[in-house]
Tab-separated table of C-alpha atoms in Angstrom:
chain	number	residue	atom	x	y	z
A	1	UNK	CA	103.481	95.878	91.743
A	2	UNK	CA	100.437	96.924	89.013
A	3	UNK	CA	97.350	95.684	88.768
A	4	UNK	CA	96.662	94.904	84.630
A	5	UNK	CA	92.947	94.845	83.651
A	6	UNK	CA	91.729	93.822	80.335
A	7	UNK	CA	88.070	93.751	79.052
A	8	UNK	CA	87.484	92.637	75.744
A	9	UNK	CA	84.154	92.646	73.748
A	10	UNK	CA	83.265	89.104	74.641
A	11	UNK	CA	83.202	90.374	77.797
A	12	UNK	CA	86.377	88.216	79.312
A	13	UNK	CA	88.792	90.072	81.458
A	14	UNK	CA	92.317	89.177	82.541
A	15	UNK	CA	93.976	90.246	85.443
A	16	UNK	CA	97.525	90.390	86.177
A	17	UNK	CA	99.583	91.526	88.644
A	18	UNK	CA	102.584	93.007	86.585
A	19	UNK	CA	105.502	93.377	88.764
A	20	UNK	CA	107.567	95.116	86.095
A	21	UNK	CA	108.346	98.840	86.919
A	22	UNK	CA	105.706	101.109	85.478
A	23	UNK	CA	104.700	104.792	86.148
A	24	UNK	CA	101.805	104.966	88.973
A	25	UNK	CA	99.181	106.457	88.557
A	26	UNK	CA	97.729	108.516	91.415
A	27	UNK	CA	93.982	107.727	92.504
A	28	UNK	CA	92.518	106.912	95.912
A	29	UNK	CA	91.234	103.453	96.548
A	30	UNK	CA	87.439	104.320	95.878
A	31	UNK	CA	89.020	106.120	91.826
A	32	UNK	CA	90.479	102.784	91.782
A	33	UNK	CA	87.337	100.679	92.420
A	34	UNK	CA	85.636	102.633	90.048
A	35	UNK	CA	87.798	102.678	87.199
A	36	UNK	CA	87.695	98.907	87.783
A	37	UNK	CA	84.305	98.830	87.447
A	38	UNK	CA	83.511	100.879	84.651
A	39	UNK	CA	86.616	99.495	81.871
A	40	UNK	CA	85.213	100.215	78.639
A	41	UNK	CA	85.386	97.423	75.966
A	42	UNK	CA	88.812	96.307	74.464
A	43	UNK	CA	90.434	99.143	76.885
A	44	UNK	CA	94.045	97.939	79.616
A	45	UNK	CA	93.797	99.595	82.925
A	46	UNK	CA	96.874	99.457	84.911
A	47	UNK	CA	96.864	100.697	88.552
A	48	UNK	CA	99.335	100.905	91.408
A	49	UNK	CA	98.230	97.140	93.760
A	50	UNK	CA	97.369	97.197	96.327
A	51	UNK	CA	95.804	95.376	99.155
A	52	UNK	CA	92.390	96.596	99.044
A	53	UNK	CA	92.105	96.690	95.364
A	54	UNK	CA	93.312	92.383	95.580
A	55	UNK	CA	90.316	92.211	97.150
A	56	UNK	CA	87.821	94.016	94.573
A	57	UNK	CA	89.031	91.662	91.837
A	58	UNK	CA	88.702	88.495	94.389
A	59	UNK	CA	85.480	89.689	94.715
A	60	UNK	CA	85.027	89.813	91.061
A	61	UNK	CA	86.593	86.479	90.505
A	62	UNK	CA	82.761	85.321	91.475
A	63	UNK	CA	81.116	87.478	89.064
A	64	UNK	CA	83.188	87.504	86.497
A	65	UNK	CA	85.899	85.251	84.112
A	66	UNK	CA	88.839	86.276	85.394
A	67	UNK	CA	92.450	84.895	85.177
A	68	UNK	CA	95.862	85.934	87.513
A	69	UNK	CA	98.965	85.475	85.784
């Protein structure tokens, strides 16, 4: 399962958790938080899910206009 993050310049982001196969990309879980954190505008991030990284964005969710598909 990926992780999908999308920030566009009104500043909405959506989230998805994309269960179709896709190449991982290798980061620890503090690269991951990061890269998270710092999306530039209009840019997709995907990144290998997992547990800890749920949490970031459910921690977002307060901040932040996000949606789970």
């Amino acid at each position: 399962m990926i992780i999908e993050i999308t920030k566009w310049s009104t500043g909405f982001r959506k989230i998805s958790f994309n269960k179709v196969l896709r190449r991982e990309l290798k980061m620890t879980i503090a690269e991951a938080k990061t890269t998270v954190n710092e999306i530039l505008v209009g840019n997709t991030v995907r990144l290998p899910y997992t547990k800890e990284l749920e949490l970031e964005v459910k921690k977002a969710e307060l901040s932040y206009d996000l949606i789970d598909d």
